[in-house]
GROMACS .gro file of C-alpha atoms in nm:
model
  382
    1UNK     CA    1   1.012   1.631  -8.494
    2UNK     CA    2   1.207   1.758  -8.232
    3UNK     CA    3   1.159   1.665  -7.849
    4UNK     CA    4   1.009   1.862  -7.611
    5UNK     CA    5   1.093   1.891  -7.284
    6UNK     CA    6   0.861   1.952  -7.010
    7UNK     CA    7   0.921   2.160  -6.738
    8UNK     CA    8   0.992   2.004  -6.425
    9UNK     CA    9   0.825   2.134  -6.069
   10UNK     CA   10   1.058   1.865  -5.823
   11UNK     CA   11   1.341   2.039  -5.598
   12UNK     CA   12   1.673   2.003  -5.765
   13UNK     CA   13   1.901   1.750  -5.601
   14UNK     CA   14   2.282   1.874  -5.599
   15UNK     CA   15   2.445   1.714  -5.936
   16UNK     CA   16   2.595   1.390  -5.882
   17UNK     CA   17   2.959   1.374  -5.929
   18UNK     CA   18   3.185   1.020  -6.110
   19UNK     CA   19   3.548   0.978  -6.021
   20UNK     CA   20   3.739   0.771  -6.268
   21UNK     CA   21   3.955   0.477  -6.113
   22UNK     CA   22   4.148   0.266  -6.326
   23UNK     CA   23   3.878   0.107  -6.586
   24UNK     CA   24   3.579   0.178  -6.312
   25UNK     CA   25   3.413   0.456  -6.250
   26UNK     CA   26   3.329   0.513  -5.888
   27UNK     CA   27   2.973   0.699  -5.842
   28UNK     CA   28   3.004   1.034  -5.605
   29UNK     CA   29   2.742   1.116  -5.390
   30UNK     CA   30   2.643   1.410  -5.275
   31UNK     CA   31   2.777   1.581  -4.965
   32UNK     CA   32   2.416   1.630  -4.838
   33UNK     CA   33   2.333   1.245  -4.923
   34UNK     CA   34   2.615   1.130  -4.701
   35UNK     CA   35   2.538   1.313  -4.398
   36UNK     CA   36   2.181   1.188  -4.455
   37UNK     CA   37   2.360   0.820  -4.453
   38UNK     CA   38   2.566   0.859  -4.176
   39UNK     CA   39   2.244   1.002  -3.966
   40UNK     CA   40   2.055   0.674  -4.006
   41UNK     CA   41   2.282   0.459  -3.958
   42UNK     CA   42   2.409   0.668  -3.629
   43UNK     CA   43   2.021   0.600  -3.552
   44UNK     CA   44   1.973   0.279  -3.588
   45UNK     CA   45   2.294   0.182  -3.428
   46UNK     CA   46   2.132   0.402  -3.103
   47UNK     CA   47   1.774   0.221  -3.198
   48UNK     CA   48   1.999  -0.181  -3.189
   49UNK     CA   49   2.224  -0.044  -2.792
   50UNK     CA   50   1.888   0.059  -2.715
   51UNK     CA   51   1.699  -0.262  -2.768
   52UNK     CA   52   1.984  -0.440  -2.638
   53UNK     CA   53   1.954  -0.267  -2.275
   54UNK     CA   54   1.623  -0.348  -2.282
   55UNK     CA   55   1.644  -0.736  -2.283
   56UNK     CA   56   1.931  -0.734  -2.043
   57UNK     CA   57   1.746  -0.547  -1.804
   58UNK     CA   58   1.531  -0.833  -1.741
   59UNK     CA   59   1.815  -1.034  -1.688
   60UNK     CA   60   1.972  -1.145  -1.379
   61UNK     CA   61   2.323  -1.016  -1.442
   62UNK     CA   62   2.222  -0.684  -1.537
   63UNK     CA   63   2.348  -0.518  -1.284
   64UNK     CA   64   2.649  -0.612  -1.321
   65UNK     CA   65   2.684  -0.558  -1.707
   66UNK     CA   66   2.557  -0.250  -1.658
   67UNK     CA   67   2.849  -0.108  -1.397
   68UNK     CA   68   3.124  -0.215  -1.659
   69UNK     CA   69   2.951  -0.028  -1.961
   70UNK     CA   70   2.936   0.273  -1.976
   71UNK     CA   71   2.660   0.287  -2.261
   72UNK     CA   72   2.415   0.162  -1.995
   73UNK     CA   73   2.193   0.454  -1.837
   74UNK     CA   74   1.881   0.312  -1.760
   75UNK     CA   75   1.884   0.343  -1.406
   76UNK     CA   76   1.706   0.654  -1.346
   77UNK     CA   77   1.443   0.583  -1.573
   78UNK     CA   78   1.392   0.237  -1.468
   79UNK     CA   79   1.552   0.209  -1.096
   80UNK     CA   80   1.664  -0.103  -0.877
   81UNK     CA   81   1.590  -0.206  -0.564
   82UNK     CA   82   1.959  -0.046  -0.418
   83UNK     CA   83   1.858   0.245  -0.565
   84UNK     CA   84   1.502   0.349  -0.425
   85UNK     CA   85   1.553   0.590  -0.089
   86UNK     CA   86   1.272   0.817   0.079
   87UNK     CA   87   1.331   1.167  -0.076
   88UNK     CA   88   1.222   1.373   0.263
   89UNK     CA   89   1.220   1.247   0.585
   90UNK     CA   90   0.916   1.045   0.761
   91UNK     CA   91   0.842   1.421   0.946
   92UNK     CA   92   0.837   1.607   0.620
   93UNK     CA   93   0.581   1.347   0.520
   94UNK     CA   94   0.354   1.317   0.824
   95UNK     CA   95   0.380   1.758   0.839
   96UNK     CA   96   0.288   1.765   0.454
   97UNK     CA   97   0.002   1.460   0.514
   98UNK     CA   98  -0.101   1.560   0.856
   99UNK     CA   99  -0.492   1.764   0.912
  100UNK     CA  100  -0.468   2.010   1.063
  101UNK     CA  101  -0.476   1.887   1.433
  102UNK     CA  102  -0.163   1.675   1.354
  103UNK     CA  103  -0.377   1.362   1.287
  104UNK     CA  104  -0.223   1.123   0.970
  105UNK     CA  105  -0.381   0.752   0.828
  106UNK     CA  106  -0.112   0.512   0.826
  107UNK     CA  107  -0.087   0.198   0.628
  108UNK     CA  108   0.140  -0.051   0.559
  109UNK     CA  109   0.235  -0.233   0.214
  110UNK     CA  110   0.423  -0.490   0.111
  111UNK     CA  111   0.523  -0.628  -0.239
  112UNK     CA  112   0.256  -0.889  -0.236
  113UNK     CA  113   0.019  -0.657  -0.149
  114UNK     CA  114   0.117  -0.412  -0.433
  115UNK     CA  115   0.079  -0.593  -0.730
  116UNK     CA  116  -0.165  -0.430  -0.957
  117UNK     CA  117  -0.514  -0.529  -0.928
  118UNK     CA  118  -0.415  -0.628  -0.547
  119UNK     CA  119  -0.527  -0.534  -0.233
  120UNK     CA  120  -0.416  -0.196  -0.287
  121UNK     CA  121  -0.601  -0.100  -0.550
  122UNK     CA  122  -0.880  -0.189  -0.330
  123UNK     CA  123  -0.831  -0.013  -0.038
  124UNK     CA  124  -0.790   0.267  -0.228
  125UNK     CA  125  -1.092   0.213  -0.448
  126UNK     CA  126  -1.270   0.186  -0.105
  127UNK     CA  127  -1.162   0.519  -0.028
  128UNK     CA  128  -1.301   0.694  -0.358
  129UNK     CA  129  -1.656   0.563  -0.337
  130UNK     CA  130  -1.699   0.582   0.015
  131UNK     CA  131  -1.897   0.867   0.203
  132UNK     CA  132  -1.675   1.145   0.258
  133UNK     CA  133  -1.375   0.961   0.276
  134UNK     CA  134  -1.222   1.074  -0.062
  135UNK     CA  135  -1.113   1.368   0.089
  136UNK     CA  136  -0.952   1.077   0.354
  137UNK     CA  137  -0.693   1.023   0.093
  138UNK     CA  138  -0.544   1.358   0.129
  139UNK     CA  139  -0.403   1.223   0.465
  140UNK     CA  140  -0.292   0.909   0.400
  141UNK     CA  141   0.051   0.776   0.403
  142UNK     CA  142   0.183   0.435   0.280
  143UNK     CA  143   0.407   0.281   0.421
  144UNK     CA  144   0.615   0.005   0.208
  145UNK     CA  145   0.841  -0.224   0.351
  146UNK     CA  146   1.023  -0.295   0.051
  147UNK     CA  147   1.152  -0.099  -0.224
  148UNK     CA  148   0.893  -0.289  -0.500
  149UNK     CA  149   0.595  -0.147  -0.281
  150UNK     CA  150   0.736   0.193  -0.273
  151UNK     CA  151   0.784   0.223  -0.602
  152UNK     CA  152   0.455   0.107  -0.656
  153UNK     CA  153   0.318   0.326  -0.389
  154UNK     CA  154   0.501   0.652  -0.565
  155UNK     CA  155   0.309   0.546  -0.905
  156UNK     CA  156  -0.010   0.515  -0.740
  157UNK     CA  157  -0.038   0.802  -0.410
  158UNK     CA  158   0.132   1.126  -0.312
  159UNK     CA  159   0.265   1.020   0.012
  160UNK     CA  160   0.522   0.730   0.022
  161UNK     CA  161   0.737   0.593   0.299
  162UNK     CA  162   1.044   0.356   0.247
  163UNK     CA  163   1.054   0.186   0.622
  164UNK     CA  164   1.406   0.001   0.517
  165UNK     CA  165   1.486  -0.288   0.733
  166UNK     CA  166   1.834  -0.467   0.679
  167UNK     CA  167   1.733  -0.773   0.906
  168UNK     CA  168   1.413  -0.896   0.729
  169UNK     CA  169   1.265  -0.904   0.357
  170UNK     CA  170   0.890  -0.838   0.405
  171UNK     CA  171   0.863  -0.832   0.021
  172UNK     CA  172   0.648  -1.180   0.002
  173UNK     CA  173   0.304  -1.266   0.150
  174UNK     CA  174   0.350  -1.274   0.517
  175UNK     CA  175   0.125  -1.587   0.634
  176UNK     CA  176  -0.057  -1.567   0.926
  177UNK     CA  177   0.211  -1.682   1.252
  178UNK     CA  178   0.482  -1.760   1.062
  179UNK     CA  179   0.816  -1.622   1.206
  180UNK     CA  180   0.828  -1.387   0.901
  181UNK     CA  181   0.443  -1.234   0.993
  182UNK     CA  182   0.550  -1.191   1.385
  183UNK     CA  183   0.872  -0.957   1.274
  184UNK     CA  184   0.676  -0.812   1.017
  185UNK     CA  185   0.374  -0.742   1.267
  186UNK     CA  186   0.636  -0.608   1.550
  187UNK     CA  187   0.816  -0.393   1.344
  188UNK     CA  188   0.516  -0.204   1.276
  189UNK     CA  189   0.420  -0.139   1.621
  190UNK     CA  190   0.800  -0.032   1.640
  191UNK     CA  191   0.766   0.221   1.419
  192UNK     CA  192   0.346   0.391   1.473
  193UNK     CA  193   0.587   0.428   1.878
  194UNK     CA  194   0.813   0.622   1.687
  195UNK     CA  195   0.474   0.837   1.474
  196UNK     CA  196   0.398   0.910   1.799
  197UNK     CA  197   0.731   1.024   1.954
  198UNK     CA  198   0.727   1.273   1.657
  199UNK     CA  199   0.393   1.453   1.763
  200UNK     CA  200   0.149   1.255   1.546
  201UNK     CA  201  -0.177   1.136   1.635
  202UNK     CA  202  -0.265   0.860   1.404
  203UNK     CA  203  -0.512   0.602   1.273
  204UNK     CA  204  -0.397   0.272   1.162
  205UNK     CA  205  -0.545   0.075   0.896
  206UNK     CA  206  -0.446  -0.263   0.744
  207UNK     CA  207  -0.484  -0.185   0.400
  208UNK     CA  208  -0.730  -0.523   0.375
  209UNK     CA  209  -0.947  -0.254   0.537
  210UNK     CA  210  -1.230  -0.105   0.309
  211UNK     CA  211  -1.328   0.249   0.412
  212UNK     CA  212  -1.684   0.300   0.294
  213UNK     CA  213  -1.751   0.586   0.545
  214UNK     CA  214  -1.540   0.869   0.742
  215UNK     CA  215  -1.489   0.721   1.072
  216UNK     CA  216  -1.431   1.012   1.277
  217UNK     CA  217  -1.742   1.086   1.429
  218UNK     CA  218  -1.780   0.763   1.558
  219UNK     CA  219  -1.449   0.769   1.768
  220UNK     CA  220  -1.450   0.810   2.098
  221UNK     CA  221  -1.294   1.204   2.186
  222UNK     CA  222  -1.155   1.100   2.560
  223UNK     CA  223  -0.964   0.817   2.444
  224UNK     CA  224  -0.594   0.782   2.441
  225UNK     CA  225  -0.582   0.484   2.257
  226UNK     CA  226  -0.925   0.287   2.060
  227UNK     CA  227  -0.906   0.004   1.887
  228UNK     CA  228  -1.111  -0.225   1.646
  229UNK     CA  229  -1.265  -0.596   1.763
  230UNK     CA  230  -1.306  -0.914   1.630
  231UNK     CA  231  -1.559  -0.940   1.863
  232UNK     CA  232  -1.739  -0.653   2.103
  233UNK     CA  233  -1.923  -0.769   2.416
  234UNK     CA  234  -2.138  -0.427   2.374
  235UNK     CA  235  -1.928  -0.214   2.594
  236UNK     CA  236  -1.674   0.034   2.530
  237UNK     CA  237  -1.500  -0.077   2.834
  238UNK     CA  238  -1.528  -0.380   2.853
  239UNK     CA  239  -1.159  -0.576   2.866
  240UNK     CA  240  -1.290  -0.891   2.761
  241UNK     CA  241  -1.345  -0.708   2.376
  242UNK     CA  242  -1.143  -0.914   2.156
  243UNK     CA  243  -0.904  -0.661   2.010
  244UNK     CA  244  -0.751  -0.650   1.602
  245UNK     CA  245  -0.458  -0.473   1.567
  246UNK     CA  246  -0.547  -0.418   1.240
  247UNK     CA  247  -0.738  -0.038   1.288
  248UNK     CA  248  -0.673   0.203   1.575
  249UNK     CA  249  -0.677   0.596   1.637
  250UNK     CA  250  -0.427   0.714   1.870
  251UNK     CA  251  -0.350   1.006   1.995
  252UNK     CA  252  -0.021   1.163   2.059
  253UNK     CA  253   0.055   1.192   2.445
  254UNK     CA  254   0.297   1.033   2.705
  255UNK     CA  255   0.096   0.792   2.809
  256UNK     CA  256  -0.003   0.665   2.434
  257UNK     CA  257   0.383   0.690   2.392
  258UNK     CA  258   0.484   0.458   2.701
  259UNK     CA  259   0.181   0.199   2.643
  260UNK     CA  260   0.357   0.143   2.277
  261UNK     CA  261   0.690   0.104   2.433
  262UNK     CA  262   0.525  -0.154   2.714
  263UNK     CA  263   0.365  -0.336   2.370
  264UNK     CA  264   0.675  -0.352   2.221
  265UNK     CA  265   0.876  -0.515   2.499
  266UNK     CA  266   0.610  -0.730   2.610
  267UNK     CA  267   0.710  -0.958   2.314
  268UNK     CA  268   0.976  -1.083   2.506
  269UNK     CA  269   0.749  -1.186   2.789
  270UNK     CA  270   0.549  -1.385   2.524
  271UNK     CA  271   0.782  -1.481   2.270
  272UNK     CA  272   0.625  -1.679   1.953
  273UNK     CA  273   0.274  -1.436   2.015
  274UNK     CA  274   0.195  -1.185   1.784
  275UNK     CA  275   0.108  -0.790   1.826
  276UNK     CA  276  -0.266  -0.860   1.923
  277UNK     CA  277  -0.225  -1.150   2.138
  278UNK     CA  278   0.002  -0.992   2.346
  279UNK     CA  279  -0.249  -0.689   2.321
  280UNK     CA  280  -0.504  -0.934   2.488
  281UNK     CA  281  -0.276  -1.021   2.766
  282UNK     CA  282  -0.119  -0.718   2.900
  283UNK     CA  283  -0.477  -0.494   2.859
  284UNK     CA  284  -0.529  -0.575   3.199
  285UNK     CA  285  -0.152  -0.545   3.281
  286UNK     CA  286  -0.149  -0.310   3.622
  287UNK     CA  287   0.086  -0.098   3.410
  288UNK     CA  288  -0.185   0.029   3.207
  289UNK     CA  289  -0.399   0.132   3.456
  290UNK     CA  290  -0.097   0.344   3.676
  291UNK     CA  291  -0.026   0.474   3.330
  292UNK     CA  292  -0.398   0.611   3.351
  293UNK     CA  293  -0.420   0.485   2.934
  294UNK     CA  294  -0.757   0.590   2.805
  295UNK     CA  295  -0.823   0.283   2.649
  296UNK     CA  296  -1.155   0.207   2.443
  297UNK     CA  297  -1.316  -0.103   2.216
  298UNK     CA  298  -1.465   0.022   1.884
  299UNK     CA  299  -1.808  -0.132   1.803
  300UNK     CA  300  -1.849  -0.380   1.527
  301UNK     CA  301  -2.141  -0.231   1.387
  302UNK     CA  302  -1.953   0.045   1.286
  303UNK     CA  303  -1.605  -0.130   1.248
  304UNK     CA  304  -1.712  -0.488   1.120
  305UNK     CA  305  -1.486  -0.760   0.983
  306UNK     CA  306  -1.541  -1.077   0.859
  307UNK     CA  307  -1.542  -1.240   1.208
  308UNK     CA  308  -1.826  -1.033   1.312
  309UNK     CA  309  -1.984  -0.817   1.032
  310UNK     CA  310  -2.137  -0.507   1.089
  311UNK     CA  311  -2.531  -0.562   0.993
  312UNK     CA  312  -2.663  -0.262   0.881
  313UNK     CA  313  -2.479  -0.081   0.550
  314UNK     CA  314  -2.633   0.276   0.713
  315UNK     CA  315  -2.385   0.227   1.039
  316UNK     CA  316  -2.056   0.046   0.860
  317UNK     CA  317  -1.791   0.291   0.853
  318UNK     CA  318  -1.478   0.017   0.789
  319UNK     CA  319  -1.507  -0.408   0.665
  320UNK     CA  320  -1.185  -0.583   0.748
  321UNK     CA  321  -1.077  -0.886   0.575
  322UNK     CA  322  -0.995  -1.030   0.858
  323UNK     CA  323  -1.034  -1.419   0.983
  324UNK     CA  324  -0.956  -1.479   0.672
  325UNK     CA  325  -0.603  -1.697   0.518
  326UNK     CA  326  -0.460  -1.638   0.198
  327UNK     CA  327  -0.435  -1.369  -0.068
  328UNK     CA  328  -0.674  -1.556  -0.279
  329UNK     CA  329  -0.979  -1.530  -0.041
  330UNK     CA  330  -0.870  -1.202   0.071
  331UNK     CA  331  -0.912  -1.077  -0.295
  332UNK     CA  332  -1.226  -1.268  -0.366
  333UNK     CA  333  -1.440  -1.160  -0.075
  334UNK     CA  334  -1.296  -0.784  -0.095
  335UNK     CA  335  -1.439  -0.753  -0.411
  336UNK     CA  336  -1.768  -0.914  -0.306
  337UNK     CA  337  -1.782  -0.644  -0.032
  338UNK     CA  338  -1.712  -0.397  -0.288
  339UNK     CA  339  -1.977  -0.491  -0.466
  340UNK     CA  340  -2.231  -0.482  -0.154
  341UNK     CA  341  -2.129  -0.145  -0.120
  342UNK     CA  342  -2.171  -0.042  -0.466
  343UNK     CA  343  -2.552  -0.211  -0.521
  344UNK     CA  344  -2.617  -0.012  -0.126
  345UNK     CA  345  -2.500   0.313  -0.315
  346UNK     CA  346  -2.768   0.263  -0.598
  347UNK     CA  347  -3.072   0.218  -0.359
  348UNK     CA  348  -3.321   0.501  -0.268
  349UNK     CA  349  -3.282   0.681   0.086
  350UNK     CA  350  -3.609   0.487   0.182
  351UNK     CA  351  -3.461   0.137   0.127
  352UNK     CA  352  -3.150   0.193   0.231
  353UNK     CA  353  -3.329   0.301   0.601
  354UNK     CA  354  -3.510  -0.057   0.528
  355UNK     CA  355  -3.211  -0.230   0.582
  356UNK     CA  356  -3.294  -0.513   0.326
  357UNK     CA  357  -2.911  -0.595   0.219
  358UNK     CA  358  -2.653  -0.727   0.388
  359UNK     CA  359  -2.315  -0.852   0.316
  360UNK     CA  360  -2.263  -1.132   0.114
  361UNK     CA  361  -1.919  -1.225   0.258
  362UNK     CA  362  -1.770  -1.419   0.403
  363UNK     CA  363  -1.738  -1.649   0.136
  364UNK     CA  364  -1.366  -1.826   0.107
  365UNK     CA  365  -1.274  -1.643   0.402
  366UNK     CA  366  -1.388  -1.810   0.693
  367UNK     CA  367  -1.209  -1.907   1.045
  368UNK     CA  368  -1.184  -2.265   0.945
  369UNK     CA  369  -0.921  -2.171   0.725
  370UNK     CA  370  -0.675  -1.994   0.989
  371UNK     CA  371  -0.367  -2.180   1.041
  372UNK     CA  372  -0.510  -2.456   1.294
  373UNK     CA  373  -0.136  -2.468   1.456
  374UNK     CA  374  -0.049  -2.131   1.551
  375UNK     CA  375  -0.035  -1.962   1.939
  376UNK     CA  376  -0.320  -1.744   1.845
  377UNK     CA  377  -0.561  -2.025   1.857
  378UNK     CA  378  -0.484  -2.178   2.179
  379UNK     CA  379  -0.469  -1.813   2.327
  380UNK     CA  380  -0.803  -1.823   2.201
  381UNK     CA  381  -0.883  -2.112   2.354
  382UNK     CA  382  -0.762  -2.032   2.686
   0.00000   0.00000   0.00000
């Protein structure tokens, strides 16, 4: 019987060629089959330089391996630390950042403080379920101290600010009166003089703040210069208010201008003090008062802190983490306050106007933990 042959339905391949050599006969491919070869193994050559780069990238020497090869790329994708610079200038910023009576939030960040799941994250989660202070974030600028932060700070909010310093590496957790805290501390009163010289009124906020309402009514609309306690007497006025550096509105003016300037300088008159001590001893400095500085003490029921909580969750407008040592218990009694916040949120109008929460921090935080040692206590003692 004779064979039948089916008809076949697959795309016809180009005929396959044989070249005789000596007794062998060599197989020809296809011109379309060897472009096909010499694609993949172009691509996995790419795939093996690619993989390569990778795993010296974490290396150490990497830097240097990759400024002798020229197959090395990476670093606009993936950029170092010599690499990161501010894009527009700290007035571009503030102008883009600013409300519209020239009024920014400033706060500063470090690497420690920028790690994911960090204080942060936080502060900014403070922001989004506070009342009316989402909007807050629209005039907020971060300022990181080291390139780590600000690259962190790019991934995570519009408005970044690379405040380089060539002297000191604020990168690390900055514990409390250490030498590396004081520069860290003065250099940021340094630079809200220079906010200031540019036309900006601003508020301060340690970013171990949580905002959980907008403060702004509750500031004080003849002062020059208001500041946060770690302990009111119950006057505005009152000099003996313990001030924290740590949250402040100030406005834009000569005499704001000149009072930073005295602040700054007066670090030489108390060497080894930090920002807020010396704040405590020149407040009643004759040069404030022939200045004619407006000066005014916020109330802790509206601006608490862990040394002296605010009481009632219908008044708090800011919690700082403050009298309080270590990242660990920072973290740990933020989130606790978070928390608070979050269970106050859920409650009916009528039981929130009962008042029956209150905070459950402090917790780790406490002042027993402060650094026993350091000036602040015995200016606290005296």
């Amino acid at each position: 019987m004779p064979r039948v042959t089916l008809p076949s339905y697959r795309r016809r391949l180009p005929a396959t060629s044989y070249r005789h050599a000596g007794n062998f006969t060599v197989l020809m491919l296809p011109e379309s089959a060897l472009v096909l070869r010499r694609s993949i193994g172009a691509a996995l050559f790419f795939l093996l330089v690619s993989f390569s780069c990778l795993l010296l990238f974490g290396n150490a020497d990497y830097s240097r391996f990759a400024s002798s090869n020229p197959l090395v790329h990476v670093s606009t994708v993936f950029p170092s630390n010599d690499s990161v610079s501010n894009e527009y200038s700290l007035e571009n910023i503030l102008n883009e950042a600013s409300m519209k009576d020239k009024t920014v939030i400033l706060t500063t960040l470090n690497e420690a403080w920028a790690a994911p799941n960090s204080i942060i994250d936080l502060f900014l989660e403070s922001f989004r379920i506070g009342d009316r202070t989402r909007r807050l974030l629209n005039h907020l600028v971060i300022v990181a101290l080291d390139p780590k932060a600000f690259i962190r700070c790019q991934a995570i909010h519009p408005f970044c600010y690379l405040l380089a310093s060539e002297a000191v590496d604020f990168r690390e957790e900055a514990f409390f009166m250490t030498p590396h805290y004081l520069k860290m501390m003065w250099r940021r009163i340094d630079f809200l003089r220079s906010v200031l010289e540019l036309g900006y009124n601003f508020v301060f906020t340690d970013a171990d703040i949580m905002w959980f309402r907008d403060p702004f009514p509750r500031f004080h609309r003849d002062a020059d210069f208001q500041i946060a306690c770690d302990h009111f007497t119950g006057s505005f006025d009152d000099v003996e208010n313990r001030p924290n550096g740590g949250f402040n509105f100030v406005k834009s003016n000569n005499r704001s201008i000149e009072f930073y300037k005295f602040w700054y300088s007066s670090q030489e008159t108390y060497p080894g003090y930090h920002d807020q001590d010396v704040l405590n001893f020149i407040k009643v400095d004759p040069f404030i008062t022939d200045l004619g500085l407006k000066m005014k003490f916020l109330d802790t029921a509206n601006f608490g802190g862990l040394c002296e909580p605010s009481k009632d969750l219908n008044k708090v407008c800011t919690m700082h983490a403050n009298c309080c040592y270590g990242m660990d218990s920072k973290l740990h009694d933020l989130r606790i306050m978070l928390q608070d916040w979050k269970y106050y949120l859920t409650l009916a109008p009528s039981l929130k106007r009962l008042s029956i929460i209150s905070w459950r921090v402090p917790q780790k935080c406490s002042l027993d933990s402060l650094n026993t040692g350091s000036p602040e206590k015995s200016a606290q003692e005296n």
